[in-house]
Coordinates of N, CA and C in Angstrom, one line a residue:
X1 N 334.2 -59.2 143.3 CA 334.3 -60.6 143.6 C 335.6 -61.0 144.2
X2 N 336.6 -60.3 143.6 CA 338.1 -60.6 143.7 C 338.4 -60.3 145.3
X3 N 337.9 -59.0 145.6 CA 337.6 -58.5 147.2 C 337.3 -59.2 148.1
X4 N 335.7 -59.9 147.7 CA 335.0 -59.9 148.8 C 336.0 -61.8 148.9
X5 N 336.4 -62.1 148.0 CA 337.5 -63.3 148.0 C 338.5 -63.3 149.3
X6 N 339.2 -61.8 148.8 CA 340.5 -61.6 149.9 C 339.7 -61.2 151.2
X7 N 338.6 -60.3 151.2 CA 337.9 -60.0 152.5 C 338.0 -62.0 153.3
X8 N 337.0 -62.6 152.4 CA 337.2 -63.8 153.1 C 338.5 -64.7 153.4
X9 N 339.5 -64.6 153.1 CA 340.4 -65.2 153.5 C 340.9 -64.7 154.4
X10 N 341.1 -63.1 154.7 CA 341.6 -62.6 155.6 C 341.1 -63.2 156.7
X11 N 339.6 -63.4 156.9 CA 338.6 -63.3 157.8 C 339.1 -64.8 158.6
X12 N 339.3 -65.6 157.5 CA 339.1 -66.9 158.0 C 340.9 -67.3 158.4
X13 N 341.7 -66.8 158.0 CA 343.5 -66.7 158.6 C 343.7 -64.9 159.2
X14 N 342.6 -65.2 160.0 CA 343.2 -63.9 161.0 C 344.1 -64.3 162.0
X15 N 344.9 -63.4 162.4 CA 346.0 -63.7 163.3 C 345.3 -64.1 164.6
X16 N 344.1 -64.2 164.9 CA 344.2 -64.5 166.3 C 343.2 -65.9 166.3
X17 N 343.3 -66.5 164.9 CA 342.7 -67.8 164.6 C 343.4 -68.9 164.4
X18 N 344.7 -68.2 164.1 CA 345.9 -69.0 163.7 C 346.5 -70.0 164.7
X19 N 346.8 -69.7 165.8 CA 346.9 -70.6 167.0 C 346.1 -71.9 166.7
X20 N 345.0 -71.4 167.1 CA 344.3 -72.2 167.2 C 343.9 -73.5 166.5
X21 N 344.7 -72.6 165.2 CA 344.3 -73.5 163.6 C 345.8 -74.3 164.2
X22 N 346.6 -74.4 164.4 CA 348.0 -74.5 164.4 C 348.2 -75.7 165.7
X23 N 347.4 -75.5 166.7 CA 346.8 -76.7 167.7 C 346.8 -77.7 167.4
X24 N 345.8 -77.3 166.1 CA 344.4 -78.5 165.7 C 345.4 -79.1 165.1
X25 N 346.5 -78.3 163.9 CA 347.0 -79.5 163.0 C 348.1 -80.1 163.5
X26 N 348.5 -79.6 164.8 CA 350.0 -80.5 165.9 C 349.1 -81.6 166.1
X27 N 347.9 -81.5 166.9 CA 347.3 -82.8 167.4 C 346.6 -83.6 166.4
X28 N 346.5 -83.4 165.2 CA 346.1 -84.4 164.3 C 347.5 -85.1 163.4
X29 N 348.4 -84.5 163.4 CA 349.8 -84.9 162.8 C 350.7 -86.4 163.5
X30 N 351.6 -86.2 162.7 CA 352.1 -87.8 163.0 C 353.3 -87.7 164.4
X31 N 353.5 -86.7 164.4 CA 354.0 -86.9 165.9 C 354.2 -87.6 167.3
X32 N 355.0 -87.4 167.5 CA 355.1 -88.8 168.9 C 354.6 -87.5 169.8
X33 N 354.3 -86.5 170.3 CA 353.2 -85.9 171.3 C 352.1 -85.7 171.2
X34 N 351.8 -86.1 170.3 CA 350.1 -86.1 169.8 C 349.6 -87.1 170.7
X35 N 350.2 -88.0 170.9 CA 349.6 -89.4 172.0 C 349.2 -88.9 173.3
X36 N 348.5 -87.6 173.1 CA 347.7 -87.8 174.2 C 346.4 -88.3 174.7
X37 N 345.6 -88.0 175.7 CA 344.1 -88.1 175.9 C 343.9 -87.4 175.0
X38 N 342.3 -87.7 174.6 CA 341.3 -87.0 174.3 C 340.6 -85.2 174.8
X39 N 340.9 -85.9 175.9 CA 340.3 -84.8 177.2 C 341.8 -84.1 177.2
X40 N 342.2 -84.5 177.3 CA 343.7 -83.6 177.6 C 344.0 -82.4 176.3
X41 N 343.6 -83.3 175.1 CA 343.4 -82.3 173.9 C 342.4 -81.3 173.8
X42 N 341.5 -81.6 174.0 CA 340.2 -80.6 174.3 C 340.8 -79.6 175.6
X43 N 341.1 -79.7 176.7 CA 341.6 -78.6 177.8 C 342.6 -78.1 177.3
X44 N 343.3 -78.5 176.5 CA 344.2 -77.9 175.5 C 344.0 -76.5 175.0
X45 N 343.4 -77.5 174.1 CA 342.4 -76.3 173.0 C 341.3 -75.3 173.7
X46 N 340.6 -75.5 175.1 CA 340.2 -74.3 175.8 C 341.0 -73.3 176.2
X47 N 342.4 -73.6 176.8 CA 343.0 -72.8 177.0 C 343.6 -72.0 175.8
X48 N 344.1 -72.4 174.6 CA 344.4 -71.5 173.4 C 343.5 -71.0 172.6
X49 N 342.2 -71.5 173.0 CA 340.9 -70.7 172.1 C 340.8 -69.6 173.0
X50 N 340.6 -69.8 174.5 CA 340.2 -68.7 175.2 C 341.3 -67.2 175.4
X51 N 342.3 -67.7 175.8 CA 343.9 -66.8 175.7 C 344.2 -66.3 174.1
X52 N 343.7 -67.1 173.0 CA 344.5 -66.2 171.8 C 343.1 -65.7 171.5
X53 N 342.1 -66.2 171.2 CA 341.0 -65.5 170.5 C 339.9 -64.8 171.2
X54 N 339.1 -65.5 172.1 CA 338.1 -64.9 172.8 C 338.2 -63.9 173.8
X55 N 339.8 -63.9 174.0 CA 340.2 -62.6 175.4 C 340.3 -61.5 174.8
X56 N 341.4 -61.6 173.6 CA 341.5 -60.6 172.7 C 340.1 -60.1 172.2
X57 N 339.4 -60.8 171.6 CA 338.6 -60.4 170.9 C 337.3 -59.2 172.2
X58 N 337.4 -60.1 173.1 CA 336.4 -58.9 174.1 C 337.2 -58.0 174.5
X59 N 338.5 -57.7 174.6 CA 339.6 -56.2 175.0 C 339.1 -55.4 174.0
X60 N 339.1 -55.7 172.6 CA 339.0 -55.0 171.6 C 337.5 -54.8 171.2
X61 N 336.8 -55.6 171.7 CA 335.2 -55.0 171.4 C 335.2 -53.8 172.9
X62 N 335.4 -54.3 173.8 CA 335.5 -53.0 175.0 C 336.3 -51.9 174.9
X63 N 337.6 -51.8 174.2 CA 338.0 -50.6 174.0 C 336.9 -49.8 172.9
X64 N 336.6 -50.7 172.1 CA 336.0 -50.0 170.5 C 334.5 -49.2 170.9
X65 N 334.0 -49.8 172.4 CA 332.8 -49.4 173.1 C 333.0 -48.1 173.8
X66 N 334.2 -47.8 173.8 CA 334.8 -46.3 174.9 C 334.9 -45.3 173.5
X67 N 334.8 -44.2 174.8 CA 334.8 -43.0 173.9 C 336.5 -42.0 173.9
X68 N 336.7 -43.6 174.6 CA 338.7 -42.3 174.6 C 339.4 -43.6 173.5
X69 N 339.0 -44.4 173.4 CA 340.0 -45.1 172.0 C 339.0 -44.9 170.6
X70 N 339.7 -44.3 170.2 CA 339.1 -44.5 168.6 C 339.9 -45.3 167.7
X71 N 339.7 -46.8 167.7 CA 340.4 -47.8 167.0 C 340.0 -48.0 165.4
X72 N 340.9 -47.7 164.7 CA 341.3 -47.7 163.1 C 342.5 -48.8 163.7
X73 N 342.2 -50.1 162.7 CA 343.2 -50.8 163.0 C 344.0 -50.5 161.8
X74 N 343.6 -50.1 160.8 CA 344.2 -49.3 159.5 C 345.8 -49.1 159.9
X75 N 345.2 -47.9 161.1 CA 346.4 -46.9 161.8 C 347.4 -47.7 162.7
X76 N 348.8 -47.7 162.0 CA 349.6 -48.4 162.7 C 349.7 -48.3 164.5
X77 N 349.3 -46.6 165.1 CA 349.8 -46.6 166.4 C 348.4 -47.2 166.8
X78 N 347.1 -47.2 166.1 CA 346.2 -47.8 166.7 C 346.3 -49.1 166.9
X79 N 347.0 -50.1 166.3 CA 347.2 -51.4 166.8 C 348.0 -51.7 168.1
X80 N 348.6 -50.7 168.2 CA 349.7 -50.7 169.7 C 349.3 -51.3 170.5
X81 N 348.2 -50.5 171.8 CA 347.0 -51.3 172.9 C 346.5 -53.0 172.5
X82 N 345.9 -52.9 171.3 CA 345.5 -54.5 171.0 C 346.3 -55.6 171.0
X83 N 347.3 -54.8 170.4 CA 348.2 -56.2 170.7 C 349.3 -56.5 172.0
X84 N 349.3 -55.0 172.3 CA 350.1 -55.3 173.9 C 349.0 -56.4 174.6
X85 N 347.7 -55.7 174.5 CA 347.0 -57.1 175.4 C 346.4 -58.6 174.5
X86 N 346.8 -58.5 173.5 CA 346.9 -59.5 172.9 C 348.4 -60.4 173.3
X87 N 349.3 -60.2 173.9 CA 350.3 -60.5 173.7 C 350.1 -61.0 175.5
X88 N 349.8 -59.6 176.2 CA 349.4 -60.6 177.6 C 348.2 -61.7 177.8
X89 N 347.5 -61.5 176.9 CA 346.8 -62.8 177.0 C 347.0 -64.1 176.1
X90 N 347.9 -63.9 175.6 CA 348.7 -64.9 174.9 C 349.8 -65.5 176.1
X91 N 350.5 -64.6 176.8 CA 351.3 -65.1 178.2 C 350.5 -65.9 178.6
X92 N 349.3 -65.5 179.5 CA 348.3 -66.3 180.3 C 348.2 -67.5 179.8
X93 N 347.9 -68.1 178.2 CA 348.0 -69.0 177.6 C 348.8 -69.7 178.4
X94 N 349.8 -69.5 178.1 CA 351.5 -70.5 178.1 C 351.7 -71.0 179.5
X95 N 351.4 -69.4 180.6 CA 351.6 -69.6 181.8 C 350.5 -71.0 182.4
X96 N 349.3 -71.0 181.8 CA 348.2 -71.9 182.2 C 349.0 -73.4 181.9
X97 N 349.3 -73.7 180.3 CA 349.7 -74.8 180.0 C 350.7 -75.2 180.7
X98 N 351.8 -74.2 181.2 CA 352.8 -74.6 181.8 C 352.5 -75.3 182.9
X99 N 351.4 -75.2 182.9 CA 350.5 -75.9 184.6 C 350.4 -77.2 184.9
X100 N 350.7 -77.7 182.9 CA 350.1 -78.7 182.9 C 350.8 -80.0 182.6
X101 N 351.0 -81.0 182.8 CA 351.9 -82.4 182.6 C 351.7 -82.4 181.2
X102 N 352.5 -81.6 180.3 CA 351.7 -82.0 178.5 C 353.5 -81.8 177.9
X103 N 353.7 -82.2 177.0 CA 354.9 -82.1 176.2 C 355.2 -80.5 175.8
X104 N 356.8 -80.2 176.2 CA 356.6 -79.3 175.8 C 356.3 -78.2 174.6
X105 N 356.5 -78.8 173.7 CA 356.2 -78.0 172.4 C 355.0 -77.3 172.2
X106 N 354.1 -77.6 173.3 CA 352.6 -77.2 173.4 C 352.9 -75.8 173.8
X107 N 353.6 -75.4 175.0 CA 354.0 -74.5 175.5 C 355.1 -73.8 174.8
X108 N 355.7 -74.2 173.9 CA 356.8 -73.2 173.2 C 356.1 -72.5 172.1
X109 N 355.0 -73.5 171.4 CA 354.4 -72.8 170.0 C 353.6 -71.7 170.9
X110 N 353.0 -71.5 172.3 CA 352.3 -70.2 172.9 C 353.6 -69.0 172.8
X111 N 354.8 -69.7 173.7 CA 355.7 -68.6 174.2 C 356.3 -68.2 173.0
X112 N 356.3 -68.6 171.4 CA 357.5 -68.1 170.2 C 356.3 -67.2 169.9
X113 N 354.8 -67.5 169.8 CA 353.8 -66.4 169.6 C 353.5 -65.3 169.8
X114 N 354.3 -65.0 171.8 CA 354.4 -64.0 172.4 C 355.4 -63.0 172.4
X115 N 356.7 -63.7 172.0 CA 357.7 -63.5 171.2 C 357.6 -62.3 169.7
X116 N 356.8 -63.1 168.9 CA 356.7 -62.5 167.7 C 355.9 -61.6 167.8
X117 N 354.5 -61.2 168.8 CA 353.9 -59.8 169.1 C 354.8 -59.0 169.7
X118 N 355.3 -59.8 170.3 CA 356.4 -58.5 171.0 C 357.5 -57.9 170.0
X119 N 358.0 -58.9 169.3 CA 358.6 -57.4 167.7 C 357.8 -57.0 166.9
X120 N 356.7 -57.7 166.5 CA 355.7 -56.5 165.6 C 355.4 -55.8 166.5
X121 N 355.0 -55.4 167.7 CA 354.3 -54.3 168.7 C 355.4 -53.0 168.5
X122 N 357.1 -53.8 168.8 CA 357.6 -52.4 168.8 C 358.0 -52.1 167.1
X123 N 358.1 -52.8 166.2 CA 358.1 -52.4 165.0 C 356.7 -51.4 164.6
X124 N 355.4 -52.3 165.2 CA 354.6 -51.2 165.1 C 354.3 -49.2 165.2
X125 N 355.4 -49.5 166.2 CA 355.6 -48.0 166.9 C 355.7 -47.3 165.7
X126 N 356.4 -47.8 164.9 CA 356.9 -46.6 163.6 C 356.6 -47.0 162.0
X127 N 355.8 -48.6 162.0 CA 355.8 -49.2 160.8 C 354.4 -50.2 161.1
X128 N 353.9 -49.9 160.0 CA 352.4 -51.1 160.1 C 352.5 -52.4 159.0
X129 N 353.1 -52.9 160.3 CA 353.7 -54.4 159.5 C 352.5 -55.1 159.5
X130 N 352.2 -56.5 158.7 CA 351.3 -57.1 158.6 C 351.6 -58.2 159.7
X131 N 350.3 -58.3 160.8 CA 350.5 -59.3 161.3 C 349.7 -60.5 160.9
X132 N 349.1 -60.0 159.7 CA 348.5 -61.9 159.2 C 349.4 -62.3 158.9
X133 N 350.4 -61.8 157.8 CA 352.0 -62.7 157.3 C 352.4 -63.2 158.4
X134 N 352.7 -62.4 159.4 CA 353.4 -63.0 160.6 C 352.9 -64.2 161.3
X135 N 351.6 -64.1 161.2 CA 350.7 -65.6 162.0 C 350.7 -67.0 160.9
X136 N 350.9 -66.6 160.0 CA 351.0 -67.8 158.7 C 352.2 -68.3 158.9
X137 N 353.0 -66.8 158.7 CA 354.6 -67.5 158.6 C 355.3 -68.4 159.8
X138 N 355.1 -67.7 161.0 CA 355.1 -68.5 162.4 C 354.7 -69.8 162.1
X139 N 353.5 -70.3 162.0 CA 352.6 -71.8 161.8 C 353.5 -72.1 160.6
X140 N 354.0 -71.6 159.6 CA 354.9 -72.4 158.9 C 356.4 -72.6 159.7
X141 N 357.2 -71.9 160.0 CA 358.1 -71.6 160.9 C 358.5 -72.8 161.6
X142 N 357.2 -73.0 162.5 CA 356.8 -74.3 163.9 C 356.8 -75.8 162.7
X143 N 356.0 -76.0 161.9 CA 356.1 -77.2 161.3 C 357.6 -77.0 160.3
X144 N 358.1 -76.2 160.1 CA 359.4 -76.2 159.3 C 360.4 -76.8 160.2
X145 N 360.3 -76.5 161.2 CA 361.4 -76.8 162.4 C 361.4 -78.3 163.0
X146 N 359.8 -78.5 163.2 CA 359.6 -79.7 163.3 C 359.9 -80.9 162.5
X147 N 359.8 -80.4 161.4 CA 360.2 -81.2 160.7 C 361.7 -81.9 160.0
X148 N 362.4 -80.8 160.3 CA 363.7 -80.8 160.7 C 364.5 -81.3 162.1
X149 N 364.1 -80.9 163.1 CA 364.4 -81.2 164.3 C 364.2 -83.1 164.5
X150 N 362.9 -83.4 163.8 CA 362.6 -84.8 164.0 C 362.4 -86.0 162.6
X151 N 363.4 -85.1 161.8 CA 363.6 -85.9 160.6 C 362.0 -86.3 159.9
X152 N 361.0 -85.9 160.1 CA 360.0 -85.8 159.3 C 359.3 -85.3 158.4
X153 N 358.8 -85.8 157.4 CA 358.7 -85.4 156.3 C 357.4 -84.6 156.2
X154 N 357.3 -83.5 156.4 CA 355.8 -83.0 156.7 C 356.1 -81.4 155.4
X155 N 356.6 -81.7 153.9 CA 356.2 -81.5 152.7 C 355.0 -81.2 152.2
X156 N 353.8 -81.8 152.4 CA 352.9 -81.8 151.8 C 352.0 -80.7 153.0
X157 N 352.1 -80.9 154.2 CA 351.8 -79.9 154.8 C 351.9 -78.1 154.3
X158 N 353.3 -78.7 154.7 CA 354.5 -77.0 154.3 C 354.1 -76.5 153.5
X159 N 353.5 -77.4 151.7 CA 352.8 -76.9 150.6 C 351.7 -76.4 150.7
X160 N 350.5 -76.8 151.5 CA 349.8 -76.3 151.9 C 349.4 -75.1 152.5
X161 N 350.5 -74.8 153.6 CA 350.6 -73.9 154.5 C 351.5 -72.7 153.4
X162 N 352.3 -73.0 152.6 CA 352.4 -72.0 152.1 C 351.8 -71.5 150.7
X163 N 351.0 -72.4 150.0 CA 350.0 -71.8 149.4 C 348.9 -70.8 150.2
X164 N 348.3 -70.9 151.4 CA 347.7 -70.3 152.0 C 348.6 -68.8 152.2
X165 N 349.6 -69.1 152.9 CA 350.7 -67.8 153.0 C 350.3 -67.1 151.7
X166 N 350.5 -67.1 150.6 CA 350.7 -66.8 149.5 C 349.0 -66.1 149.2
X167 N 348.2 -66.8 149.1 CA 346.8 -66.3 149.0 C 346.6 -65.3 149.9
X168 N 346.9 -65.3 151.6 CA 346.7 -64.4 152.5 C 347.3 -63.3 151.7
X169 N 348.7 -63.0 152.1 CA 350.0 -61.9 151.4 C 349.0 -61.5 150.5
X170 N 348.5 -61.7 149.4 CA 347.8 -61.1 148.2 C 346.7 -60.4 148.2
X171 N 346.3 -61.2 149.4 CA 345.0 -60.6 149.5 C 344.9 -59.0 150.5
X172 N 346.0 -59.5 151.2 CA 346.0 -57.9 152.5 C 346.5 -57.0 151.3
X173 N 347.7 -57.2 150.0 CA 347.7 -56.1 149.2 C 346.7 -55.6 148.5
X174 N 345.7 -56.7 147.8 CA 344.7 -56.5 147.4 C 343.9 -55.4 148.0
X175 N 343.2 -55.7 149.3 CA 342.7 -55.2 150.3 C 343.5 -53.9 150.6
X176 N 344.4 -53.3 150.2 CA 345.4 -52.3 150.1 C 345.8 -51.8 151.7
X177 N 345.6 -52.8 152.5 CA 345.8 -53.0 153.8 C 347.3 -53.0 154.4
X178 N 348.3 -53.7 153.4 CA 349.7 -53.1 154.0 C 350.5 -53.5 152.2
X179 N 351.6 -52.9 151.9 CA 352.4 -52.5 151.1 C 353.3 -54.0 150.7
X180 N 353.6 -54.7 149.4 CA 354.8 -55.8 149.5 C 355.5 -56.0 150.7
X181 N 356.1 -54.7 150.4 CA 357.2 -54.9 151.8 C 357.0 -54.9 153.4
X182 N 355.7 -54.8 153.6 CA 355.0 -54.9 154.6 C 354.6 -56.7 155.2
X183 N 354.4 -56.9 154.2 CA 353.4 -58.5 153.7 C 354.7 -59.2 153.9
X184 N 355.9 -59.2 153.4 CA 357.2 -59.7 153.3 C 357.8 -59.9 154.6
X185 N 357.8 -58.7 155.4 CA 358.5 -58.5 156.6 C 358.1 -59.3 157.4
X186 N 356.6 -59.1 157.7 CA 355.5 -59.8 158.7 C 356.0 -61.7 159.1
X187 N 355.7 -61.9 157.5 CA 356.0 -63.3 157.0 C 357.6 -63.7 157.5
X188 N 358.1 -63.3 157.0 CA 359.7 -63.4 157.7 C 359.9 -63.5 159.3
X189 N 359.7 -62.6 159.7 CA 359.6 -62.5 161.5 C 359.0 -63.7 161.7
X190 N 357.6 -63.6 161.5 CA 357.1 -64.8 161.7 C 357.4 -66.4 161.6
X191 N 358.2 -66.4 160.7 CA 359.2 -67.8 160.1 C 360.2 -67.7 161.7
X192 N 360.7 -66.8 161.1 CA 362.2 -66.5 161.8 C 362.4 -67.2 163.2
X193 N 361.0 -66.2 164.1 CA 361.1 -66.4 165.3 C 360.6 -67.7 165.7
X194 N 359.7 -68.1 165.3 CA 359.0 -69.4 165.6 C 359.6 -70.7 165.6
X195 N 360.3 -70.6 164.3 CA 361.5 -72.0 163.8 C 362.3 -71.6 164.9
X196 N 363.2 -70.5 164.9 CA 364.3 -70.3 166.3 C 364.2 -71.2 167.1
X197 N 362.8 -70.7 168.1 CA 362.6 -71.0 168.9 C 362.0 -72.7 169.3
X198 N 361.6 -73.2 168.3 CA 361.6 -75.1 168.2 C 362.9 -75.2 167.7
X199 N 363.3 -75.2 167.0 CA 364.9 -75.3 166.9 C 365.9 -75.3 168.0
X200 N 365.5 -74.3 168.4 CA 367.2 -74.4 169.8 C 366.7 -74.0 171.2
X201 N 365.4 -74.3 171.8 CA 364.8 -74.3 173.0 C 364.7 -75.7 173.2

């Protein structure tokens, strides 16, 4: 029961849902760029549903259909390829938005994302860091900064968002998927780079 628990959490804060989740709660929040269209939020949201989740996700059903990648995402060097092209189609993301007359923070929370694949990819090389911590911690990271940056009180969020952190982390050990210090590291980067980057961009 305890499993098929963490199996579902994982499922539902996987790293390439998190964006997406992370969109939804910028444009429902109390923010002064939230004031956008309607329609402008929806084109939004196609372009980060399609670039973080749907691109990825067909790279990785097509490699997993060949007979020269044998993907164990288990295996740290097996995540290498997924996320290099997870990370270029996370570019495409940013590059599209930048297209577009929208505030910038729309386009930084893509580009700190592409950022943070890009040091788990090469930490990958030699270590299988967790990138769920990393996609939590980032989405906490972005509203921690925000909230700092614009004097707003977004507490009850934070709580939220790091209760979830905390259930995720437990559950990838559970799932015996990556090590404390694995879960730890992920989570950190993830903070790290994301707050950075709303912070002093």
């Amino acid at each position: 029961m305890i499993k098929n628990v963490a199996k579902a959490l994982s499922y539902v804060f996987h790293p390439l849902l998190i964006p997406t989740l992370g969109f939804l709660l910028l444009m429902n929040s109390s923010f002064y760029f939230t004031l956008i269209s309607f329609e402008a939020k929806k084109f939004i949201l196609l372009i980060v549903l399609m670039s973080t989740l749907v691109l990825p996700l067909i790279s990785i059903g097509l490699m997993m259909l060949t007979t020269r990648f044998k993907l164990n995402l288990d295996k740290a060097s097996d995540r290498i390829i997924p996320m290099l092209n997870t990370a270029i189609f996370y570019y495409l993301g940013f590059y599209f938005l930048g297209k577009l007359p929208i505030f910038p923070i729309y386009k930084l929370m893509l580009i700190s994302s592409v950022l943070t694949i890009a040091i788990l990819l090469l930490i990958t090389i030699r270590w299988k860091i967790s990138a769920h911590m990393a996609a939590i911690g980032g989405l906490i990271g972005i509203f921690l900064a925000l909230s700092l940056r614009l004097n707003f009180n977004g507490s009850l969020l934070l709580s939220v968002l790091l209760l979830v952190a905390g259930l995720v982390g437990t559950s990838r050990i559970l799932l015996q998927k990556h090590s404390p210090q694995q879960v730890y590291a992920g989570f950190v980067i993830g903070l790290l780079v994301n707050s950075l980057v709303i912070l002093l961009v």
